[in-house]
PDB file of C-alpha atoms and ligand atoms in Angstrom:
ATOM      1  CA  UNK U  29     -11.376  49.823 -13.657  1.00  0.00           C
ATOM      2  CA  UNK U  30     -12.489  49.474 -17.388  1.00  0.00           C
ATOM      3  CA  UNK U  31      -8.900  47.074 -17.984  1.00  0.00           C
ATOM      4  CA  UNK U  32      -8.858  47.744 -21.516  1.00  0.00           C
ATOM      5  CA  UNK U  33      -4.635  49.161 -21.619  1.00  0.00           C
ATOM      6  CA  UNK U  34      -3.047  52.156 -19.912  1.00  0.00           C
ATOM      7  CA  UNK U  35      -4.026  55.704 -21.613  1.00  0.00           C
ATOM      8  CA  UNK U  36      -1.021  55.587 -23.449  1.00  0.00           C
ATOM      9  CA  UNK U  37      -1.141  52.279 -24.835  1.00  0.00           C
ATOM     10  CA  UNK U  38      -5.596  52.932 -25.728  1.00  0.00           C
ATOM     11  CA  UNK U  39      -5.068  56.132 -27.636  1.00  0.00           C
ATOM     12  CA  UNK U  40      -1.563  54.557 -29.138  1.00  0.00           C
ATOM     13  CA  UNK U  41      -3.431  52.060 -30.711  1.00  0.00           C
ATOM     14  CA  UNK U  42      -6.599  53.769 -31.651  1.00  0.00           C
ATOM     15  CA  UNK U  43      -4.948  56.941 -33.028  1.00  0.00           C
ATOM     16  CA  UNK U  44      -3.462  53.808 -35.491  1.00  0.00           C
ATOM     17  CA  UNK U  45      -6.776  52.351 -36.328  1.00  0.00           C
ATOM     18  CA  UNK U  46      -8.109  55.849 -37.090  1.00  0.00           C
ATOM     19  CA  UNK U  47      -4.758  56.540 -39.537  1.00  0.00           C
ATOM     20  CA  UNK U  48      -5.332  52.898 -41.074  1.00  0.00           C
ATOM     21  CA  UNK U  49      -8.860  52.057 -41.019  1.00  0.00           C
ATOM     22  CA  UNK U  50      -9.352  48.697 -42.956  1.00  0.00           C
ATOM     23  CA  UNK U  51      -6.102  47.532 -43.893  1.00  0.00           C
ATOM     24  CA  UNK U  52      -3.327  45.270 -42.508  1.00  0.00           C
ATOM     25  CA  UNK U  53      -2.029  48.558 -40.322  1.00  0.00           C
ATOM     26  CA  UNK U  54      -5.092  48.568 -38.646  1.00  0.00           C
ATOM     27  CA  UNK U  55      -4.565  47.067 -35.313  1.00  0.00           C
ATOM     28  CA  UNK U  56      -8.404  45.238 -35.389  1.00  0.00           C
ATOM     29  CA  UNK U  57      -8.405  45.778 -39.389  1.00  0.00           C
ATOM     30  CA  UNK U  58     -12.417  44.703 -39.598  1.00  0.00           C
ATOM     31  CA  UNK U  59     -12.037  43.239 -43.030  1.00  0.00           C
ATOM     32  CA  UNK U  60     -10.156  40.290 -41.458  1.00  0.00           C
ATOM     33  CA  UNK U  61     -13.516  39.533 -40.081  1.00  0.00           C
ATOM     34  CA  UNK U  62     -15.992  39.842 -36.875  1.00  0.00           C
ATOM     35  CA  UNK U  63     -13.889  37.839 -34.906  1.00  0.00           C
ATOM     36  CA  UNK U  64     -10.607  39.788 -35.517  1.00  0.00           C
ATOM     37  CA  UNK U  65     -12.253  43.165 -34.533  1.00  0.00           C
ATOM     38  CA  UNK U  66     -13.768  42.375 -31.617  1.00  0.00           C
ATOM     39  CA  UNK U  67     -11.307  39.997 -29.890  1.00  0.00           C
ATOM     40  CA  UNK U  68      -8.944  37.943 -31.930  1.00  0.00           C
ATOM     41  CA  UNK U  69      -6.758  40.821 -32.177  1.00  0.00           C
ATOM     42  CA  UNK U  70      -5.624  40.850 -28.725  1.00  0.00           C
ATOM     43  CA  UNK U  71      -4.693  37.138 -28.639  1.00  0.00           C
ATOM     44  CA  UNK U  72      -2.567  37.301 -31.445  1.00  0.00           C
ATOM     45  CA  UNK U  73       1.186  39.756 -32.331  1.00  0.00           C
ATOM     46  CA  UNK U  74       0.515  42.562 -34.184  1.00  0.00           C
ATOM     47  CA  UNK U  75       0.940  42.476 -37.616  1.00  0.00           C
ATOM     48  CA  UNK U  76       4.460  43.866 -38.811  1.00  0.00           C
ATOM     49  CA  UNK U  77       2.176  46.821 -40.372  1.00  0.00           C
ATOM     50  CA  UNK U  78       0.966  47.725 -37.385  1.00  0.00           C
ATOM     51  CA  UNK U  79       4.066  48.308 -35.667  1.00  0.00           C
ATOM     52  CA  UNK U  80       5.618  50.106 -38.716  1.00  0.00           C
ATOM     53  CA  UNK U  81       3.029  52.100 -39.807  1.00  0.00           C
ATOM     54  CA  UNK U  82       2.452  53.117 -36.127  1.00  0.00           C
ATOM     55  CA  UNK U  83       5.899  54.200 -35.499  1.00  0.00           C
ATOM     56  CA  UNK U  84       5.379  57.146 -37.782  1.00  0.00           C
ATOM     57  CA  UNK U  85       2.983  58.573 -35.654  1.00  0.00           C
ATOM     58  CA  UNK U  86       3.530  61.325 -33.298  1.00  0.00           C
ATOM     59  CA  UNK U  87       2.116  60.194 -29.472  1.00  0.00           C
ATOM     60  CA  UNK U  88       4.872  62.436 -27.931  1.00  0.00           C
ATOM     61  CA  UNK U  89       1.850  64.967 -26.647  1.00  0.00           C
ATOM     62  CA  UNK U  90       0.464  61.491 -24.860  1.00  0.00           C
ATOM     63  CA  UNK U  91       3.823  61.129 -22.503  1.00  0.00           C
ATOM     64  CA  UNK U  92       3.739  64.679 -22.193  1.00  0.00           C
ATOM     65  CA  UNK U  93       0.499  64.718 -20.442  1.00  0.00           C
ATOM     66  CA  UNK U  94       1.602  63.586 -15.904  1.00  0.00           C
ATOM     67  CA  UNK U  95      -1.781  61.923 -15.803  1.00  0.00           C
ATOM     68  CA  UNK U  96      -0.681  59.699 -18.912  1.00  0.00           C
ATOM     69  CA  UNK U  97       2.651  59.012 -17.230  1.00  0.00           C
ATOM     70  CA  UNK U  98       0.926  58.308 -13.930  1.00  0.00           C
ATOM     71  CA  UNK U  99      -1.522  55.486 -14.922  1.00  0.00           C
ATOM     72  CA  UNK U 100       1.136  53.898 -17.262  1.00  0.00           C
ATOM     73  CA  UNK U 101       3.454  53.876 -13.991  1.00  0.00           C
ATOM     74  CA  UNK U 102       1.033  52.090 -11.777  1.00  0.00           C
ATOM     75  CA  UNK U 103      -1.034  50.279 -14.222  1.00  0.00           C
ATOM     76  CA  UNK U 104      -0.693  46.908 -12.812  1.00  0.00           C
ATOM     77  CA  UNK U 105      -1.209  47.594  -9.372  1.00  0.00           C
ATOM     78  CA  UNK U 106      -4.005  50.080  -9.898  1.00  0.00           C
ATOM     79  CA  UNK U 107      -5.993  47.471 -12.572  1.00  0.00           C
ATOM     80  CA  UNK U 108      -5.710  44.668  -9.350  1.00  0.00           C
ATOM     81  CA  UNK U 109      -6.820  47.004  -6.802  1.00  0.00           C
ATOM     82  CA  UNK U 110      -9.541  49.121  -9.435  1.00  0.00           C
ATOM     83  CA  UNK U 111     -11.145  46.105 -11.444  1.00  0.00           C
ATOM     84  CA  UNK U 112     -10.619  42.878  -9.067  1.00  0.00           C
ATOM     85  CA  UNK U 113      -9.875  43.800  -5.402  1.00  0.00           C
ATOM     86  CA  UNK U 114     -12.411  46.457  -5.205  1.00  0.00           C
ATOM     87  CA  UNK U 115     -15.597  45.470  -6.779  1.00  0.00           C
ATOM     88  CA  UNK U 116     -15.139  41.938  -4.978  1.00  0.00           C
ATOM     89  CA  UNK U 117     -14.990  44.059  -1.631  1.00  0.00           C
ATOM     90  CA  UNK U 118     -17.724  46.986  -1.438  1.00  0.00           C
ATOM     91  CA  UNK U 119     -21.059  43.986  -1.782  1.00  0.00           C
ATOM     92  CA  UNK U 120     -19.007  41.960   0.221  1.00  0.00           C
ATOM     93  CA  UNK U 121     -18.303  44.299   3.330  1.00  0.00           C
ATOM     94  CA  UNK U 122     -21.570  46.556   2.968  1.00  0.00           C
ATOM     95  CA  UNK U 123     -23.961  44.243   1.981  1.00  0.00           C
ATOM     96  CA  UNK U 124     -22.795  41.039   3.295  1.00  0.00           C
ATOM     97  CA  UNK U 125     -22.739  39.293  -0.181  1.00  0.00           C
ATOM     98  CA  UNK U 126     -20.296  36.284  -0.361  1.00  0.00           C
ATOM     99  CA  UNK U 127     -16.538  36.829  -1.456  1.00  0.00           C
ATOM    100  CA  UNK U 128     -17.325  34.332  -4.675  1.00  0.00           C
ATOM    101  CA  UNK U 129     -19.992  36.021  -5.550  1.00  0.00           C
ATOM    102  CA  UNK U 130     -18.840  39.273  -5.473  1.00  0.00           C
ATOM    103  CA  UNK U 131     -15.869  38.164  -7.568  1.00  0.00           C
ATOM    104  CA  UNK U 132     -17.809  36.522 -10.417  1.00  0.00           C
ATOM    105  CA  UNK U 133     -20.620  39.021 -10.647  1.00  0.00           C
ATOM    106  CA  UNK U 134     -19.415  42.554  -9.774  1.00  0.00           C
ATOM    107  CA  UNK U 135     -15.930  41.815 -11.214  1.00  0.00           C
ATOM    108  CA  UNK U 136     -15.557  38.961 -13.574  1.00  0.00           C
ATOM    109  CA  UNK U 137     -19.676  39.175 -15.086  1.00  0.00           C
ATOM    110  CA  UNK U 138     -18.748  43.470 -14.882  1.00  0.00           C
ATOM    111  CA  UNK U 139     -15.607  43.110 -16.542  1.00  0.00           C
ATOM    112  CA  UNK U 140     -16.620  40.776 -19.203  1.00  0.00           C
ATOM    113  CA  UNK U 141     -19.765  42.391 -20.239  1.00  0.00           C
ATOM    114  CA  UNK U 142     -18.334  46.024 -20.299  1.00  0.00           C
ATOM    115  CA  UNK U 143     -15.391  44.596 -22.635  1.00  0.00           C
ATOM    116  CA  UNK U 144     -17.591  42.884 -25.027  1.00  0.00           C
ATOM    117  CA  UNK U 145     -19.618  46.005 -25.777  1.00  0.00           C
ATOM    118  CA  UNK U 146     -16.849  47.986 -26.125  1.00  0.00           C
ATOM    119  CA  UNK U 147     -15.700  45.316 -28.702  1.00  0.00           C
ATOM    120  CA  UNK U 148     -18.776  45.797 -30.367  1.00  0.00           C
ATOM    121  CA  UNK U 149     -17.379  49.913 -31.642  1.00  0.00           C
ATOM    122  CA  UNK U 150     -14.796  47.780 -33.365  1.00  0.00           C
ATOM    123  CA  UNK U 151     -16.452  44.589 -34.883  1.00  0.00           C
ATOM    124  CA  UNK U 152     -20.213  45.638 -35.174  1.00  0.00           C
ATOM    125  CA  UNK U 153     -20.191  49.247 -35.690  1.00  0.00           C
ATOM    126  CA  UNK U 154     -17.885  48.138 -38.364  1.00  0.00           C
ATOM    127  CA  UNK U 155     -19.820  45.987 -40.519  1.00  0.00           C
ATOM    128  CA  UNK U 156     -23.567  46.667 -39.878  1.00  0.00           C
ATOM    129  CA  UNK U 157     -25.678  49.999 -39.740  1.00  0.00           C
ATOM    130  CA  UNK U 158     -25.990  53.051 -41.994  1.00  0.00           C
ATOM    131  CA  UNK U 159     -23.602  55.505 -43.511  1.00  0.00           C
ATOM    132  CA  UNK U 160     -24.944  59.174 -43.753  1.00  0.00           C
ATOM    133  CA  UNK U 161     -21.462  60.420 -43.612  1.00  0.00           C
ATOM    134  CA  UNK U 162     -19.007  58.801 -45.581  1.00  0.00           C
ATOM    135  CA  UNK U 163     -20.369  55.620 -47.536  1.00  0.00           C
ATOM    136  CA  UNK U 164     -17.182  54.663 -48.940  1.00  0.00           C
ATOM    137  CA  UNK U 165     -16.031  53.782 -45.651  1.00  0.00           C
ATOM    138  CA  UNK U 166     -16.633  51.049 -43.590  1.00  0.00           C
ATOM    139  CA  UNK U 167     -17.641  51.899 -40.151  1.00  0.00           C
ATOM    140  CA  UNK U 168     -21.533  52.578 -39.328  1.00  0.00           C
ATOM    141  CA  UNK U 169     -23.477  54.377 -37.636  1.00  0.00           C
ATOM    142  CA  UNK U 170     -25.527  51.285 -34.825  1.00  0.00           C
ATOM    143  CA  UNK U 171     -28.386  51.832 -33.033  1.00  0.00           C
ATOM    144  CA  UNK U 172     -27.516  48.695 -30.978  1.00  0.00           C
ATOM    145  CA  UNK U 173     -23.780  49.410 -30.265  1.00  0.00           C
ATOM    146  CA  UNK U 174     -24.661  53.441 -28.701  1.00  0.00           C
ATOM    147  CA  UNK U 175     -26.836  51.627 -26.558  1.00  0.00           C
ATOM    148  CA  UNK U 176     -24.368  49.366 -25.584  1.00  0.00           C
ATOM    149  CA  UNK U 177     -21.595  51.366 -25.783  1.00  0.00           C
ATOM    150  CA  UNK U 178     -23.033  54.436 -24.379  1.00  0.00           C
ATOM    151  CA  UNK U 179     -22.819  56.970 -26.942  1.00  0.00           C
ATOM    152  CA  UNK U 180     -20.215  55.555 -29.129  1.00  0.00           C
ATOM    153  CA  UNK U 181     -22.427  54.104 -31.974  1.00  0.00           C
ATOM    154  CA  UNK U 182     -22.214  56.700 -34.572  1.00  0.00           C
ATOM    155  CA  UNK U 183     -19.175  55.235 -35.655  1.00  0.00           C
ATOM    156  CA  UNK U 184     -19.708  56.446 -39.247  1.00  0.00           C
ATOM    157  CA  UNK U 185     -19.829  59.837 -38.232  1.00  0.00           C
ATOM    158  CA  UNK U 186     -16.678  59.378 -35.800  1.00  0.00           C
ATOM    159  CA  UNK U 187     -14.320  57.971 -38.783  1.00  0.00           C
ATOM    160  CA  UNK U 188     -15.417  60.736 -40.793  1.00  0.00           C
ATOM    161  CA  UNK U 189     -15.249  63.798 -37.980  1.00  0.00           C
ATOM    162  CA  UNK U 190     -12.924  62.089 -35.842  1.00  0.00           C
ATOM    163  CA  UNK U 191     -11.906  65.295 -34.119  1.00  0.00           C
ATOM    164  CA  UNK U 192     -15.638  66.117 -33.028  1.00  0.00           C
ATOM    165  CA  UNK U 193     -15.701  65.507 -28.984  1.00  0.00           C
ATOM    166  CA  UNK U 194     -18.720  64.620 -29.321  1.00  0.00           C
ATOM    167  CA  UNK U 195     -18.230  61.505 -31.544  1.00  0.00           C
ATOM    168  CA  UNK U 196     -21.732  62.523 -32.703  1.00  0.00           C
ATOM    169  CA  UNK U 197     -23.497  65.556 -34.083  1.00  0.00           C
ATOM    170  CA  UNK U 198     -26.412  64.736 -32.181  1.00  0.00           C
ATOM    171  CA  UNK U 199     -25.621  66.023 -28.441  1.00  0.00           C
ATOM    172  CA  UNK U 200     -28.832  65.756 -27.184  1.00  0.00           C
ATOM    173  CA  UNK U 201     -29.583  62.415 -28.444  1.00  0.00           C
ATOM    174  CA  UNK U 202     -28.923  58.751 -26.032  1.00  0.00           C
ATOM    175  CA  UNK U 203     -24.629  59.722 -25.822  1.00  0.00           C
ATOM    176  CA  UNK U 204     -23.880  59.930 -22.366  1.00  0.00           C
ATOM    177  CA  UNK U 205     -20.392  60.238 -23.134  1.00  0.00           C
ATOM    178  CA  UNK U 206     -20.643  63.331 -24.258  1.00  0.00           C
ATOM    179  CA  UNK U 207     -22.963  64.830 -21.363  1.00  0.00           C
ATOM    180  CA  UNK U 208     -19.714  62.871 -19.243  1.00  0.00           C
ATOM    181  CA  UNK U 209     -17.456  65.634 -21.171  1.00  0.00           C
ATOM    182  CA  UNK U 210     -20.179  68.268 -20.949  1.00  0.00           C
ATOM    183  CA  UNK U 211     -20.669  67.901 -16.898  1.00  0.00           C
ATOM    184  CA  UNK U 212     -16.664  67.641 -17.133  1.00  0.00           C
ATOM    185  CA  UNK U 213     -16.585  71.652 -19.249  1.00  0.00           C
ATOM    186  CA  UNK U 214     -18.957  72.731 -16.536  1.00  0.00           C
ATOM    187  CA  UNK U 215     -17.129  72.083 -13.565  1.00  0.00           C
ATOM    188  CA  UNK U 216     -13.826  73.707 -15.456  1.00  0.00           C
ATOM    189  CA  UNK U 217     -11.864  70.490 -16.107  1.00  0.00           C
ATOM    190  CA  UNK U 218     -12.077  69.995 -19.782  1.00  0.00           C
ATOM    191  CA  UNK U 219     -11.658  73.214 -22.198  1.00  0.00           C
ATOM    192  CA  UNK U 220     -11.837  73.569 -26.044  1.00  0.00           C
ATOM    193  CA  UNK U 221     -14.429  71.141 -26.940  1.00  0.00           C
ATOM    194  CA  UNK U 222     -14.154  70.793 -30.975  1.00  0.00           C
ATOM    195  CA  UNK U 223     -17.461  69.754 -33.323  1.00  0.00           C
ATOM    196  CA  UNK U 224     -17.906  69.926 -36.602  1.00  0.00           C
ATOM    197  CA  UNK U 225     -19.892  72.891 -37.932  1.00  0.00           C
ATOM    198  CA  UNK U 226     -23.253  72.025 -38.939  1.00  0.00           C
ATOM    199  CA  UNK U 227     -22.862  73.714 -42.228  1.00  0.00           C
ATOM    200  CA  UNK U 228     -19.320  70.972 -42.498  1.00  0.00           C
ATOM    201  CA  UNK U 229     -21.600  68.187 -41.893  1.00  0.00           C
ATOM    202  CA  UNK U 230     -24.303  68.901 -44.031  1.00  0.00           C
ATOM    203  CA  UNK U 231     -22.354  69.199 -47.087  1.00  0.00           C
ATOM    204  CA  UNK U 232     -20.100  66.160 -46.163  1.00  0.00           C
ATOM    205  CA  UNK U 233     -23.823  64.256 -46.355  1.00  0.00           C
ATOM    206  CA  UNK U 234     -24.821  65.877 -49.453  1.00  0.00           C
ATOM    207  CA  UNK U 235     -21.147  64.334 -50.968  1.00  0.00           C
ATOM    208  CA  UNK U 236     -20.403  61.172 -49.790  1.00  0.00           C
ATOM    209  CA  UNK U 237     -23.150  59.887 -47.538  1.00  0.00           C
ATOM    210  CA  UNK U 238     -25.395  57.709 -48.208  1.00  0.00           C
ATOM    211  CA  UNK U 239     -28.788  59.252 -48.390  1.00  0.00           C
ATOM    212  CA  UNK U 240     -29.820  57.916 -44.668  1.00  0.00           C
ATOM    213  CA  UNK U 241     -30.260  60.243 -41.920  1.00  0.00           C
TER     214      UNK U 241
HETATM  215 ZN1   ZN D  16     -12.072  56.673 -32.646  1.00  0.00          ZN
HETATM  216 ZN1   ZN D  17     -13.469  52.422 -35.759  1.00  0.00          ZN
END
């Protein structure tokens, strides 16, 4: 439904970005500008560090996974019936909306919108907020971009933990991503959540952040 690549293909490229932050092996390398990040990567080839860099990298756990293999399998088909065919339908058949309508707002005006803020992780939330974690690297943490992005605006603290599920170290706070994961660990479906000890976090602050909270 969200369109943005199969499983494979998202953490593939993200699991790069992580490894290369800022440079030319960065698939949406930020310091080629706010355009770059948040779209003009995808309408351009990779550049020749991406794909050599990347190849070093170990996704075989990805293709291990059935559910990864699954979605890759029927991506095409299941992004026309998930995205398109079946937010044009539901207003249309249970509310009696128009067919056009339904297209352009529940699909196209969805899709577009939902994209864009996701963008944001990569462009904004890599150029403007604070650093409490990590100031000599580039992402920020952005008030604007959680909002948006639903939880995924403490980007400093991500790049600098980026093995905390939580993408945060404030659970409780607006990150309904994580309380997505937490519903998930109560029902059984997701084990082993990993955070970064307090004690890990505050000394990382005390090092290299930037004196903001
Ligand atoms: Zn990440
Ligand atoms: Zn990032």
């Amino acid at each position: 439904m969200a369109f943005q690549n199969d499983i494979f293909e998202w953490c593939r490229d993200h699991r790069v970005h992580h490894k290369f932050s800022e440079t030319d092996a960065d698939p949406h390398n930020a310091k080629r500008g706010f355009f770059f990040a948040h779209i003009g990567w995808l309408f351009v080839r990779k550049h020749r560090d991406v794909i050599e860099k990347g190849r070093k990298l170990d996704f075989s756990d990805l293709l291990d996974d059935p559910v990864v293999r699954f979605q890759r399998k029927y991506y095409k088909s299941s992004v026309v019936l998930m995205c398109f065919v079946l937010p044009t339908f539901v207003p249309w058949y249970f509310w009696g909306e128009t067919v056009w309508n339904s297209y352009f707002l529940a699909s196209i005006l969805r899709y577009t919108v939902s994209l864009n803020v996701s963008w944001l992780v990569n462009s904004a939330a890599h150029m403007y907020g604070n650093r409490p974690y990590d100031k000599t690297i580039n992402p920020r943490q952005n008030v604007f971009v959680n909002i948006g992005a639903i939880g995924e605006g403490f980007h400093n603290y991500h790049h600098t933990f980026p093995f905390d599920y939580s993408a945060s170290e404030f659970g409780l706070k607006f990150n309904p991503t994580t309380w997505f994961i937490d519903f998930m660990f109560w029902l059984g479906l997701v084990t082993e959540r990993k955070s970064a000890p307090k004690e890990m976090v505050r000394a990382r602050k005390e090092r290299s952040g930037d004196g903001s909270s």
